[in-house]
Amino acid sequence: MVGSILPLQVENAVVRRRGKVLLGPVNTQVATEGLSIVMGPNGAGKTTLLRMLHGMERLARGGRLTWQVPEPQARAAQAFVFQAPIMMRRSALDNVAYPLIVHGVARAQARARAAEWLARVGLSDSADKRATVLSGGERQKMALARALIRDPQILFLDEPCANLDGQATREFEEILRGAHAGGTRIVMSTHDVGQARRLAEDIWFIHHGCILETTPADQFFENPKSKEARAFLKGDIVE
Amino acid sequence: MNEILSGLLQAGQMILTLDPDLIEISLRSLQVTLSAVFVASLIGLPLGCWLAVRRFRFRRIVIAMLNALMGLPPVVVGLIVYILLSRSGPFGVFGLLFTPTAMIIAQVVILTPLIASISHQAIRDLWAEYHDLLISLNTTRRQRILTLLWDGRRALLTASLAGFGRGIGEVGAIMIVGGNIDHATRVLTTAISLETGKGNFALALALGFVLIGLAVAVNLVIHMLSRTEVSGRW
Ligand SMILES: Nc1ncnc2c1ncn2[C@@H]1O[C@H](COP(=O)(O)OP(=O)(O)OP(=O)(O)O)[C@@H](O)[C@H]1O
Ligand SMILES: [Mg+2]
């Protein structure tokens, strides 16, 4: 077992594409525990921020992510749920077992654990279905099981409920709460203010690629620090 | 019109009576092309996959070359393989010229770029789909390639079948390196060419119908096998 990879120190992280700054500079710390929700208008850089933290974006020179353990171990203890879940052309069971198999767990054992996880997210009946025939809600639950199966220390989720109805969203949040209670650090973006209120311990508000504030949730919804966040919560167009 | 009809009749007759010459050259056709498809797939499928996954400086040029090689005229391939295998050539000592092995070699040269190019396109699309997940899961390059080959196996099967289709009907290269020697290197396509030259249109046509039937049958069998293997899952 690796020691805790958190807290994560982010220094001067800037993401550029074709000379344009998409994100940053970001200077922040991701604490050991908590459930943080990233909010901000479309195109603010939420996806880019999450991908950057997960190590999937190249940083401009001078930027640094510092985990408490060396990079490869830190990578192994993270998981990511993408906005559009990626369905491998395999059965749901084999999709969930895949992360274990590529990290050296014997196939039979990986399948057994995948079956347990499918049961936990309520997809036991779909285990042998092709992943590509699952419904939107089932897909996201399957992707969540696949992300959690290696028991990550930190889980990133990018608008995982954007296409789910109320019922599916509730079920998804329940599983997420379970993971959080089990000690998984969660960083998730959402457009859904209701969802943010239900789940968040703190809010990171991001605009034009910069984190304008990181505020405890109750305080954020009562009285956000930045005027952009205030406008965003009122439903105004954020300039 | 008459000739086509009598060709059909003769084809039916030869098949029903299990004409020994027909069986022999049909089996040789299958042996040469299936061997060539097997070897070309062994090279072409991983190569296409690797080109889709790997970013390197000359990648685009290699892919462009592959696509150009796909259009190689078989006659020229045959000529080059002939020179390489001929007694005075670098591989002359093996005495391969005018053997089925030489025909297989020539077909491997023709089929590999085709199979690599088709599989590259299929795997590239699959890779675009899987990219973020496989990166996020920290897979090694080897694991990525194996995953893409496995999950893309239907498309890859199609690539190999396209190779088979090209190989079974190919005549230019195998004529040159095989020599169309009776009971040694004669296959369906070279026999057709010979009989046409001799004016035996009915026989040539009969062989042609057998050739078409063979190509269709192999495609059907492989599709059926792949379906039973994956039914329920895929
Ligand atoms: N590959 C790319 N090339 C160029 N620009 C990009 C690329 N990806 C994202 N961007 C730009 O970066 C900015 C931030 O994008 P990002 O996807 O992080 O926003 P977001 O906050 O997740 O938006 P949304 O709420 O719509 O998901 C946008 O202006 C977007 O156009
Ligand atoms: Mg986004």
Short mmCIF file of C-alpha atoms and ligand atoms in Angstrom, two decimals:
data_model
loop_
_atom_site.label_atom_id
_atom_site.label_comp_id
_atom_site.label_asym_id
_atom_site.label_seq_id
_atom_site.Cartn_x
_atom_site.Cartn_y
_atom_site.Cartn_z
CA MET A 1 0.00 0.00 0.00
CA VAL A 2 1.33 3.44 -0.88
CA GLY A 3 1.25 6.22 1.67
CA SER A 4 -1.08 9.12 1.14
CA ILE A 5 -0.44 10.90 -2.15
CA LEU A 6 -2.23 14.00 -0.83
CA PRO A 7 -2.09 16.90 -0.24
CA LEU A 8 -1.28 17.99 -3.76
CA GLN A 9 0.58 21.23 -4.20
CA VAL A 10 -0.10 23.12 -7.44
CA GLU A 11 2.32 25.87 -8.32
CA ASN A 12 2.04 28.19 -11.28
CA ALA A 13 0.26 25.63 -13.42
CA VAL A 14 -0.57 27.02 -16.86
CA VAL A 15 -2.08 25.06 -19.76
CA ARG A 16 -1.61 26.49 -23.24
CA ARG A 17 -2.88 25.33 -26.59
CA ARG A 18 -1.53 26.95 -29.70
CA GLY A 19 -0.21 29.86 -27.74
CA LYS A 20 -3.56 30.55 -26.09
CA VAL A 21 -3.75 30.24 -22.32
CA LEU A 22 -6.64 27.91 -21.48
CA LEU A 23 -5.97 27.66 -17.80
CA GLY A 24 -4.01 29.32 -15.08
CA PRO A 25 -1.85 30.27 -13.55
CA VAL A 26 -3.26 27.99 -10.87
CA ASN A 27 -1.76 28.06 -7.41
CA THR A 28 -3.59 25.94 -4.92
CA GLN A 29 -3.46 23.01 -2.59
CA VAL A 30 -5.71 19.97 -2.77
CA ALA A 31 -6.20 18.87 0.82
CA THR A 32 -6.14 15.28 1.99
CA GLU A 33 -9.83 15.02 2.63
CA GLY A 34 -12.97 16.55 1.27
CA LEU A 35 -15.43 16.72 -1.55
CA SER A 36 -14.77 19.72 -3.74
CA ILE A 37 -17.04 20.89 -6.50
CA VAL A 38 -15.68 22.90 -9.41
CA MET A 39 -18.16 25.42 -10.78
CA GLY A 40 -18.03 28.05 -13.47
CA PRO A 41 -19.65 29.03 -16.76
CA ASN A 42 -19.19 27.09 -20.01
CA GLY A 43 -15.68 27.31 -21.32
CA ALA A 44 -14.32 28.53 -17.99
CA GLY A 45 -11.77 25.72 -17.91
CA LYS A 46 -13.33 23.16 -15.54
CA THR A 47 -12.52 20.20 -17.73
CA THR A 48 -9.04 21.51 -18.38
CA LEU A 49 -8.45 22.02 -14.66
CA LEU A 50 -9.49 18.48 -13.76
CA ARG A 51 -7.42 16.97 -16.55
CA MET A 52 -4.47 19.09 -15.55
CA LEU A 53 -4.67 17.91 -11.93
CA HIS A 54 -4.88 14.33 -13.17
CA GLY A 55 -1.69 14.84 -15.15
CA MET A 56 -3.28 14.66 -18.57
CA GLU A 57 -2.38 18.14 -19.75
CA ARG A 58 1.12 19.33 -20.43
CA LEU A 59 2.06 22.23 -18.18
CA ALA A 60 3.78 25.29 -19.52
CA ARG A 61 7.29 25.79 -18.26
CA GLY A 62 7.55 26.74 -14.60
CA GLY A 63 4.37 24.96 -13.54
CA ARG A 64 4.50 22.11 -11.07
CA LEU A 65 2.29 19.48 -9.50
CA THR A 66 3.76 18.07 -6.31
CA TRP A 67 2.25 14.94 -4.81
CA GLN A 68 3.50 13.45 -1.58
CA VAL A 69 4.88 10.40 -3.38
CA PRO A 70 6.77 9.99 -6.67
CA GLU A 71 4.79 10.58 -9.85
CA PRO A 72 4.16 6.95 -10.93
CA GLN A 73 2.73 6.01 -7.54
CA ALA A 74 0.65 9.17 -7.49
CA ARG A 75 -0.76 8.36 -10.94
CA ALA A 76 -1.67 4.85 -9.84
CA ALA A 77 -3.76 6.14 -6.94
CA GLN A 78 -5.99 8.41 -9.06
CA ALA A 79 -9.04 7.83 -11.18
CA PHE A 80 -11.06 9.94 -13.60
CA VAL A 81 -14.68 9.77 -14.73
CA PHE A 82 -15.11 11.56 -18.05
CA GLN A 83 -18.11 13.63 -19.04
CA ALA A 84 -18.89 11.24 -21.89
CA PRO A 85 -18.07 7.85 -20.38
CA ILE A 86 -15.78 5.75 -22.54
CA MET A 87 -17.36 2.40 -23.28
CA MET A 88 -14.85 -0.22 -24.27
CA ARG A 89 -16.23 -2.72 -26.76
CA ARG A 90 -16.55 -5.39 -24.14
CA SER A 91 -19.10 -6.56 -21.64
CA ALA A 92 -19.87 -4.27 -18.73
CA LEU A 93 -18.11 -6.75 -16.45
CA ASP A 94 -14.94 -6.72 -18.54
CA ASN A 95 -15.01 -2.93 -18.69
CA VAL A 96 -15.00 -2.74 -14.92
CA ALA A 97 -12.37 -5.46 -14.56
CA TYR A 98 -10.05 -3.82 -17.10
CA PRO A 99 -8.15 -1.44 -14.75
CA LEU A 100 -7.32 -4.36 -12.48
CA ILE A 101 -6.21 -6.58 -15.32
CA VAL A 102 -3.82 -4.01 -16.80
CA HIS A 103 -2.33 -3.61 -13.36
CA GLY A 104 -1.52 -7.24 -12.93
CA VAL A 105 -4.50 -8.75 -11.13
CA ALA A 106 -5.32 -12.26 -12.32
CA ARG A 107 -8.26 -12.34 -14.70
CA ALA A 108 -10.54 -14.52 -12.58
CA GLN A 109 -9.96 -12.44 -9.49
CA ALA A 110 -10.41 -9.19 -11.42
CA ARG A 111 -13.73 -10.45 -12.76
CA ALA A 112 -14.91 -11.45 -9.32
CA ARG A 113 -14.12 -8.01 -7.95
CA ALA A 114 -15.76 -6.37 -10.97
CA ALA A 115 -18.90 -8.39 -10.29
CA GLU A 116 -18.91 -7.12 -6.69
CA TRP A 117 -18.58 -3.55 -7.92
CA LEU A 118 -21.35 -3.95 -10.46
CA ALA A 119 -23.55 -5.22 -7.64
CA ARG A 120 -22.66 -2.21 -5.54
CA VAL A 121 -23.71 0.22 -8.28
CA GLY A 122 -26.84 -1.82 -9.01
CA LEU A 123 -25.78 -3.16 -12.40
CA SER A 124 -25.55 -6.88 -11.64
CA ASP A 125 -28.17 -7.67 -14.24
CA SER A 126 -26.18 -5.90 -16.94
CA ALA A 127 -22.85 -7.61 -16.27
CA ASP A 128 -22.86 -9.62 -19.49
CA LYS A 129 -24.35 -6.91 -21.67
CA ARG A 130 -22.19 -5.11 -24.13
CA ALA A 131 -21.17 -1.82 -22.56
CA THR A 132 -22.29 0.05 -25.65
CA VAL A 133 -25.94 -0.92 -25.19
CA LEU A 134 -26.15 0.46 -21.64
CA SER A 135 -28.33 3.51 -21.04
CA GLY A 136 -26.80 6.86 -20.15
CA GLY A 137 -27.35 6.37 -16.44
CA GLU A 138 -26.05 2.82 -16.50
CA ARG A 139 -22.99 3.96 -18.41
CA GLN A 140 -22.09 6.53 -15.82
CA LYS A 141 -22.60 4.08 -12.99
CA MET A 142 -20.44 1.56 -14.80
CA ALA A 143 -17.76 4.20 -15.37
CA LEU A 144 -17.90 5.04 -11.68
CA ALA A 145 -17.47 1.38 -10.71
CA ARG A 146 -14.54 1.17 -13.11
CA ALA A 147 -12.98 4.25 -11.57
CA LEU A 148 -13.45 3.04 -8.00
CA ILE A 149 -12.39 -0.56 -8.46
CA ARG A 150 -8.74 0.20 -7.76
CA ASP A 151 -9.71 2.09 -4.64
CA PRO A 152 -8.19 5.43 -5.67
CA GLN A 153 -7.15 7.99 -3.11
CA ILE A 154 -8.48 10.78 -5.28
CA LEU A 155 -11.28 10.65 -7.82
CA PHE A 156 -11.89 13.32 -10.45
CA LEU A 157 -15.29 13.56 -12.12
CA ASP A 158 -16.12 15.86 -15.00
CA GLU A 159 -19.84 16.69 -15.05
CA PRO A 160 -20.74 13.04 -14.60
CA CYS A 161 -24.47 13.70 -14.26
CA ALA A 162 -24.86 16.15 -17.14
CA ASN A 163 -27.06 13.73 -19.10
CA LEU A 164 -28.81 11.96 -16.26
CA ASP A 165 -32.34 12.43 -15.00
CA GLY A 166 -33.16 13.10 -11.35
CA GLN A 167 -33.47 9.47 -10.34
CA ALA A 168 -30.21 8.39 -11.97
CA THR A 169 -28.46 11.44 -10.53
CA ARG A 170 -29.60 10.52 -7.01
CA GLU A 171 -28.33 6.98 -7.41
CA PHE A 172 -25.02 8.23 -8.75
CA GLU A 173 -24.63 10.65 -5.85
CA GLU A 174 -25.35 7.84 -3.38
CA ILE A 175 -22.45 5.80 -4.71
CA LEU A 176 -20.27 8.87 -4.65
CA ARG A 177 -21.17 9.55 -1.03
CA GLY A 178 -20.24 5.98 -0.22
CA ALA A 179 -16.82 6.41 -1.79
CA HIS A 180 -16.35 9.70 0.02
CA ALA A 181 -17.29 8.10 3.34
CA GLY A 182 -14.72 5.42 2.58
CA GLY A 183 -12.02 8.08 2.48
CA THR A 184 -11.73 8.86 -1.23
CA ARG A 185 -10.90 12.48 -1.98
CA ILE A 186 -13.34 13.79 -4.57
CA VAL A 187 -13.00 16.68 -7.01
CA MET A 188 -15.93 17.03 -9.36
CA SER A 189 -17.24 19.64 -11.75
CA THR A 190 -20.91 20.30 -12.27
CA HIS A 191 -23.31 22.81 -13.75
CA ASP A 192 -26.05 21.73 -11.43
CA VAL A 193 -26.28 24.13 -8.50
CA GLY A 194 -28.62 21.75 -6.70
CA GLN A 195 -26.10 18.97 -6.96
CA ALA A 196 -23.35 21.24 -5.72
CA ARG A 197 -25.47 22.17 -2.70
CA ARG A 198 -26.20 18.54 -1.94
CA LEU A 199 -22.64 17.29 -2.18
CA ALA A 200 -20.04 19.99 -1.83
CA GLU A 201 -17.88 20.61 1.18
CA ASP A 202 -16.12 23.37 -0.66
CA ILE A 203 -16.56 25.07 -4.01
CA TRP A 204 -13.86 26.07 -6.44
CA PHE A 205 -15.23 28.80 -8.64
CA ILE A 206 -13.41 29.15 -11.92
CA HIS A 207 -13.72 31.77 -14.60
CA HIS A 208 -11.61 32.50 -17.68
CA GLY A 209 -9.20 29.76 -16.66
CA CYS A 210 -8.52 31.12 -13.20
CA ILE A 211 -9.73 29.86 -9.84
CA LEU A 212 -11.37 32.98 -8.42
CA GLU A 213 -12.21 31.47 -5.07
CA THR A 214 -12.20 28.27 -3.07
CA THR A 215 -14.84 28.68 -0.41
CA PRO A 216 -16.61 26.35 2.03
CA ALA A 217 -19.89 25.38 0.42
CA ASP A 218 -22.36 26.92 2.87
CA GLN A 219 -20.48 30.18 2.76
CA PHE A 220 -20.24 30.10 -1.03
CA PHE A 221 -23.98 29.76 -1.51
CA GLU A 222 -24.74 32.37 1.18
CA ASN A 223 -22.19 34.90 0.22
CA PRO A 224 -19.65 34.22 -2.51
CA LYS A 225 -16.49 36.27 -2.40
CA SER A 226 -16.23 37.15 -6.07
CA LYS A 227 -18.74 39.23 -7.97
CA GLU A 228 -18.52 36.75 -10.88
CA ALA A 229 -19.68 33.93 -8.61
CA ARG A 230 -22.47 36.12 -7.30
CA ALA A 231 -23.65 36.79 -10.85
CA PHE A 232 -23.31 33.09 -11.70
CA LEU A 233 -25.47 32.04 -8.75
CA LYS A 234 -28.11 34.61 -9.57
CA GLY A 235 -28.28 33.13 -13.04
CA ASP A 236 -26.92 36.25 -14.71
CA ILE A 237 -24.54 36.05 -17.61
CA VAL A 238 -21.04 36.15 -16.21
CA GLU A 239 -18.84 38.63 -18.02
CA MET B 1 -23.53 -15.59 -74.27
CA ASN B 2 -23.24 -19.24 -75.18
CA GLU B 3 -19.79 -19.36 -73.74
CA ILE B 4 -20.89 -18.11 -70.36
CA LEU B 5 -23.61 -20.72 -70.20
CA SER B 6 -21.34 -23.56 -71.21
CA GLY B 7 -18.71 -22.23 -68.81
CA LEU B 8 -21.23 -22.43 -65.99
CA LEU B 9 -22.21 -25.94 -67.04
CA GLN B 10 -18.62 -27.06 -67.25
CA ALA B 11 -17.87 -25.54 -63.86
CA GLY B 12 -20.78 -27.47 -62.37
CA GLN B 13 -19.65 -30.64 -64.02
CA MET B 14 -16.03 -30.28 -62.87
CA ILE B 15 -17.12 -29.63 -59.32
CA LEU B 16 -19.60 -32.51 -59.23
CA THR B 17 -17.08 -34.98 -60.63
CA LEU B 18 -14.40 -33.62 -58.28
CA ASP B 19 -12.09 -33.03 -61.22
CA PRO B 20 -8.61 -33.81 -59.79
CA ASP B 21 -6.85 -30.99 -61.66
CA LEU B 22 -9.43 -28.49 -60.52
CA ILE B 23 -9.15 -29.64 -56.91
CA GLU B 24 -5.39 -29.44 -57.08
CA ILE B 25 -5.12 -25.90 -58.41
CA SER B 26 -7.96 -24.67 -56.19
CA LEU B 27 -6.24 -26.01 -53.12
CA ARG B 28 -2.97 -24.45 -54.23
CA SER B 29 -4.70 -21.11 -54.73
CA LEU B 30 -6.08 -21.35 -51.21
CA GLN B 31 -2.79 -22.50 -49.76
CA VAL B 32 -0.78 -19.67 -51.35
CA THR B 33 -3.22 -16.89 -50.53
CA LEU B 34 -4.16 -18.05 -47.04
CA SER B 35 -0.48 -18.40 -46.13
CA ALA B 36 0.25 -14.97 -47.55
CA VAL B 37 -2.73 -13.42 -45.70
CA PHE B 38 -1.61 -15.08 -42.49
CA VAL B 39 1.94 -13.73 -42.70
CA ALA B 40 0.83 -10.32 -43.97
CA SER B 41 -1.69 -10.07 -41.11
CA LEU B 42 0.98 -11.01 -38.59
CA ILE B 43 3.02 -8.06 -39.84
CA GLY B 44 0.33 -5.66 -41.02
CA LEU B 45 -2.14 -5.71 -38.12
CA PRO B 46 0.33 -4.82 -35.35
CA LEU B 47 2.08 -2.38 -37.68
CA GLY B 48 -1.16 -0.55 -38.45
CA CYS B 49 -2.01 -0.50 -34.77
CA TRP B 50 1.41 0.73 -33.76
CA LEU B 51 1.23 3.53 -36.32
CA ALA B 52 -2.10 4.61 -34.87
CA VAL B 53 -0.87 4.73 -31.28
CA ARG B 54 2.68 5.91 -31.64
CA ARG B 55 3.54 9.55 -32.27
CA PHE B 56 6.88 10.03 -33.94
CA ARG B 57 8.38 12.48 -36.28
CA PHE B 58 8.05 10.62 -39.57
CA ARG B 59 4.70 9.06 -38.79
CA ARG B 60 2.80 10.95 -41.46
CA ILE B 61 5.39 10.11 -44.09
CA VAL B 62 5.32 6.43 -43.15
CA ILE B 63 1.53 6.39 -43.40
CA ALA B 64 1.62 8.17 -46.75
CA MET B 65 4.16 5.63 -47.98
CA LEU B 66 2.00 2.79 -46.74
CA ASN B 67 -0.96 4.15 -48.66
CA ALA B 68 1.18 4.51 -51.75
CA LEU B 69 2.52 0.96 -51.39
CA MET B 70 -1.08 -0.22 -51.25
CA GLY B 71 -1.31 0.68 -54.92
CA LEU B 72 1.87 -1.18 -55.91
CA PRO B 73 1.42 -2.81 -59.31
CA PRO B 74 1.62 -6.58 -58.68
CA VAL B 75 3.62 -7.10 -61.86
CA VAL B 76 6.36 -4.84 -60.55
CA VAL B 77 6.34 -6.61 -57.19
CA GLY B 78 6.62 -9.91 -59.04
CA LEU B 79 9.51 -8.62 -61.08
CA ILE B 80 11.43 -7.40 -58.03
CA VAL B 81 10.82 -10.61 -56.08
CA TYR B 82 11.90 -12.53 -59.20
CA ILE B 83 15.19 -10.66 -59.35
CA LEU B 84 15.80 -11.14 -55.64
CA LEU B 85 15.10 -14.87 -55.80
CA SER B 86 16.70 -15.67 -59.15
CA ARG B 87 19.88 -17.72 -59.16
CA SER B 88 22.13 -14.65 -59.43
CA GLY B 89 20.09 -12.63 -56.93
CA PRO B 90 20.87 -12.20 -53.22
CA PHE B 91 18.47 -14.97 -52.16
CA GLY B 92 19.24 -17.24 -55.12
CA VAL B 93 20.92 -19.89 -52.96
CA PHE B 94 17.57 -20.87 -51.46
CA GLY B 95 16.29 -21.99 -54.85
CA LEU B 96 12.83 -20.58 -54.20
CA LEU B 97 12.01 -19.25 -57.63
CA PHE B 98 9.11 -21.09 -59.33
CA THR B 99 7.89 -22.58 -56.05
CA PRO B 100 4.70 -21.81 -54.10
CA THR B 101 6.93 -20.22 -51.45
CA ALA B 102 8.05 -17.58 -53.94
CA MET B 103 4.38 -16.90 -54.74
CA ILE B 104 3.62 -16.51 -51.05
CA ILE B 105 6.52 -14.08 -50.63
CA ALA B 106 5.32 -11.93 -53.54
CA GLN B 107 1.78 -11.88 -52.15
CA VAL B 108 2.99 -10.98 -48.67
CA VAL B 109 4.68 -7.93 -50.21
CA ILE B 110 1.45 -6.96 -51.95
CA LEU B 111 -0.92 -7.65 -49.06
CA THR B 112 0.99 -6.28 -46.07
CA PRO B 113 0.60 -2.57 -46.96
CA LEU B 114 -3.08 -3.12 -47.71
CA ILE B 115 -3.77 -4.87 -44.41
CA ALA B 116 -1.63 -2.40 -42.45
CA SER B 117 -3.36 0.58 -44.02
CA ILE B 118 -6.91 -0.65 -43.45
CA SER B 119 -6.17 -1.71 -39.89
CA HIS B 120 -4.44 1.60 -39.24
CA GLN B 121 -7.59 3.49 -40.15
CA ALA B 122 -9.81 1.29 -38.03
CA ILE B 123 -7.51 1.35 -35.02
CA ARG B 124 -6.99 5.09 -35.30
CA ASP B 125 -10.71 5.65 -34.81
CA LEU B 126 -10.83 3.23 -31.90
CA TRP B 127 -7.78 4.87 -30.35
CA ALA B 128 -9.42 8.29 -30.56
CA GLU B 129 -12.32 6.80 -28.61
CA TYR B 130 -10.20 5.00 -25.99
CA HIS B 131 -7.38 7.53 -25.71
CA ASP B 132 -8.36 9.36 -22.55
CA LEU B 133 -9.31 6.21 -20.67
CA LEU B 134 -6.14 4.31 -21.53
CA ILE B 135 -3.97 7.32 -20.68
CA SER B 136 -5.85 7.87 -17.44
CA LEU B 137 -5.34 4.24 -16.46
CA ASN B 138 -1.61 4.53 -17.05
CA THR B 139 -1.44 1.67 -19.49
CA THR B 140 1.86 0.83 -21.13
CA ARG B 141 2.19 1.18 -24.89
CA ARG B 142 2.18 -2.60 -25.22
CA GLN B 143 -1.07 -2.86 -23.26
CA ARG B 144 -2.65 -0.16 -25.40
CA ILE B 145 -1.77 -1.98 -28.59
CA LEU B 146 -3.01 -5.32 -27.27
CA THR B 147 -6.24 -3.74 -26.04
CA LEU B 148 -6.87 -2.03 -29.37
CA LEU B 149 -6.07 -5.19 -31.33
CA TRP B 150 -8.47 -7.20 -29.19
CA ASP B 151 -11.33 -4.70 -29.07
CA GLY B 152 -10.86 -3.88 -32.75
CA ARG B 153 -10.76 -7.51 -33.83
CA ARG B 154 -13.83 -7.28 -36.03
CA ALA B 155 -12.40 -4.41 -38.04
CA LEU B 156 -9.08 -6.23 -38.21
CA LEU B 157 -10.79 -9.33 -39.51
CA THR B 158 -12.25 -7.16 -42.24
CA ALA B 159 -8.76 -5.93 -43.06
CA SER B 160 -7.49 -9.48 -43.39
CA LEU B 161 -10.47 -10.44 -45.53
CA ALA B 162 -9.78 -7.52 -47.83
CA GLY B 163 -6.27 -8.87 -48.11
CA PHE B 164 -7.63 -12.29 -48.97
CA GLY B 165 -9.87 -10.82 -51.64
CA ARG B 166 -6.96 -9.03 -53.23
CA GLY B 167 -4.65 -12.04 -52.98
CA ILE B 168 -6.96 -14.76 -54.31
CA GLY B 169 -7.67 -12.81 -57.49
CA GLU B 170 -4.11 -11.65 -58.06
CA VAL B 171 -2.33 -12.95 -61.12
CA GLY B 172 0.52 -10.66 -62.22
CA ALA B 173 3.03 -11.31 -59.46
CA ILE B 174 2.47 -15.02 -58.97
CA MET B 175 2.62 -15.60 -62.69
CA ILE B 176 6.10 -14.11 -62.81
CA VAL B 177 7.61 -15.71 -59.71
CA GLY B 178 5.64 -18.97 -59.93
CA GLY B 179 5.84 -19.53 -63.64
CA ASN B 180 2.44 -21.28 -63.89
CA ILE B 181 4.03 -24.73 -63.92
CA ASP B 182 1.52 -27.56 -64.12
CA HIS B 183 1.33 -29.60 -60.90
CA ALA B 184 3.79 -27.26 -59.22
CA THR B 185 2.79 -23.62 -59.23
CA ARG B 186 -0.40 -23.45 -61.25
CA VAL B 187 -3.24 -21.73 -59.41
CA LEU B 188 -6.74 -20.69 -60.47
CA THR B 189 -5.85 -17.23 -61.74
CA THR B 190 -2.81 -18.33 -63.74
CA ALA B 191 -4.77 -21.25 -65.18
CA ILE B 192 -7.54 -18.89 -66.25
CA SER B 193 -5.02 -16.67 -67.94
CA LEU B 194 -3.45 -19.66 -69.71
CA GLU B 195 -6.75 -21.18 -70.89
CA THR B 196 -7.96 -17.83 -72.14
CA GLY B 197 -4.77 -17.49 -74.16
CA LYS B 198 -5.35 -20.91 -75.65
CA GLY B 199 -8.90 -19.98 -76.59
CA ASN B 200 -10.55 -22.42 -74.14
CA PHE B 201 -13.09 -19.87 -72.98
CA ALA B 202 -15.49 -22.35 -71.45
CA LEU B 203 -12.80 -23.92 -69.28
CA ALA B 204 -11.42 -20.50 -68.37
CA LEU B 205 -14.88 -19.35 -67.37
CA ALA B 206 -15.47 -22.51 -65.37
CA LEU B 207 -12.29 -21.83 -63.43
CA GLY B 208 -13.43 -18.23 -62.99
CA PHE B 209 -16.71 -19.30 -61.43
CA VAL B 210 -14.88 -21.63 -59.10
CA LEU B 211 -12.60 -18.76 -58.11
CA ILE B 212 -15.53 -16.50 -57.30
CA GLY B 213 -17.25 -19.28 -55.38
CA LEU B 214 -14.10 -19.90 -53.38
CA ALA B 215 -13.70 -16.24 -52.45
CA VAL B 216 -17.32 -15.98 -51.35
CA ALA B 217 -17.15 -19.23 -49.41
CA VAL B 218 -14.05 -18.23 -47.45
CA ASN B 219 -15.59 -14.88 -46.54
CA LEU B 220 -18.79 -16.55 -45.37
CA VAL B 221 -17.01 -19.19 -43.34
CA ILE B 222 -14.80 -16.67 -41.56
CA HIS B 223 -17.73 -14.41 -40.80
CA MET B 224 -19.71 -17.31 -39.43
CA LEU B 225 -16.82 -18.49 -37.29
CA SER B 226 -16.25 -15.02 -35.89
CA ARG B 227 -19.93 -14.65 -35.12
CA THR B 228 -20.23 -17.90 -33.19
CA GLU B 229 -17.07 -17.03 -31.31
CA VAL B 230 -18.36 -13.68 -30.18
CA SER B 231 -22.11 -14.09 -30.11
CA GLY B 232 -23.62 -13.16 -26.79
CA ARG B 233 -20.76 -10.77 -26.15
CA TRP B 234 -20.46 -9.11 -29.48
N1 LIG C 1 -8.16 21.04 -27.62
C1 LIG C 1 -8.41 22.34 -27.48
N2 LIG C 1 -7.89 23.24 -28.33
C2 LIG C 1 -8.15 24.55 -28.20
N3 LIG C 1 -8.91 25.07 -27.25
C3 LIG C 1 -9.47 24.23 -26.36
C4 LIG C 1 -9.23 22.81 -26.41
N4 LIG C 1 -9.90 22.25 -25.40
C5 LIG C 1 -10.51 23.23 -24.74
N5 LIG C 1 -10.25 24.44 -25.30
C6 LIG C 1 -10.75 25.75 -24.83
O1 LIG C 1 -10.39 25.88 -23.48
C7 LIG C 1 -11.38 26.57 -22.78
C8 LIG C 1 -11.76 25.81 -21.55
O2 LIG C 1 -12.34 24.60 -21.94
P1 LIG C 1 -12.93 23.55 -20.89
O3 LIG C 1 -13.40 22.40 -21.66
O4 LIG C 1 -11.92 23.33 -19.83
O5 LIG C 1 -14.15 24.38 -20.29
P2 LIG C 1 -15.29 23.88 -19.31
O6 LIG C 1 -15.32 24.81 -18.18
O7 LIG C 1 -15.10 22.44 -19.02
O8 LIG C 1 -16.56 24.10 -20.20
P3 LIG C 1 -17.95 23.29 -20.21
O9 LIG C 1 -18.72 23.79 -19.05
O10 LIG C 1 -18.59 23.70 -21.48
O11 LIG C 1 -17.62 21.83 -20.14
C9 LIG C 1 -12.52 26.81 -23.74
O12 LIG C 1 -12.47 28.14 -24.18
C10 LIG C 1 -12.23 25.86 -24.88
O13 LIG C 1 -12.67 26.41 -26.10
MG MG C 2 -16.18 20.69 -19.52
#
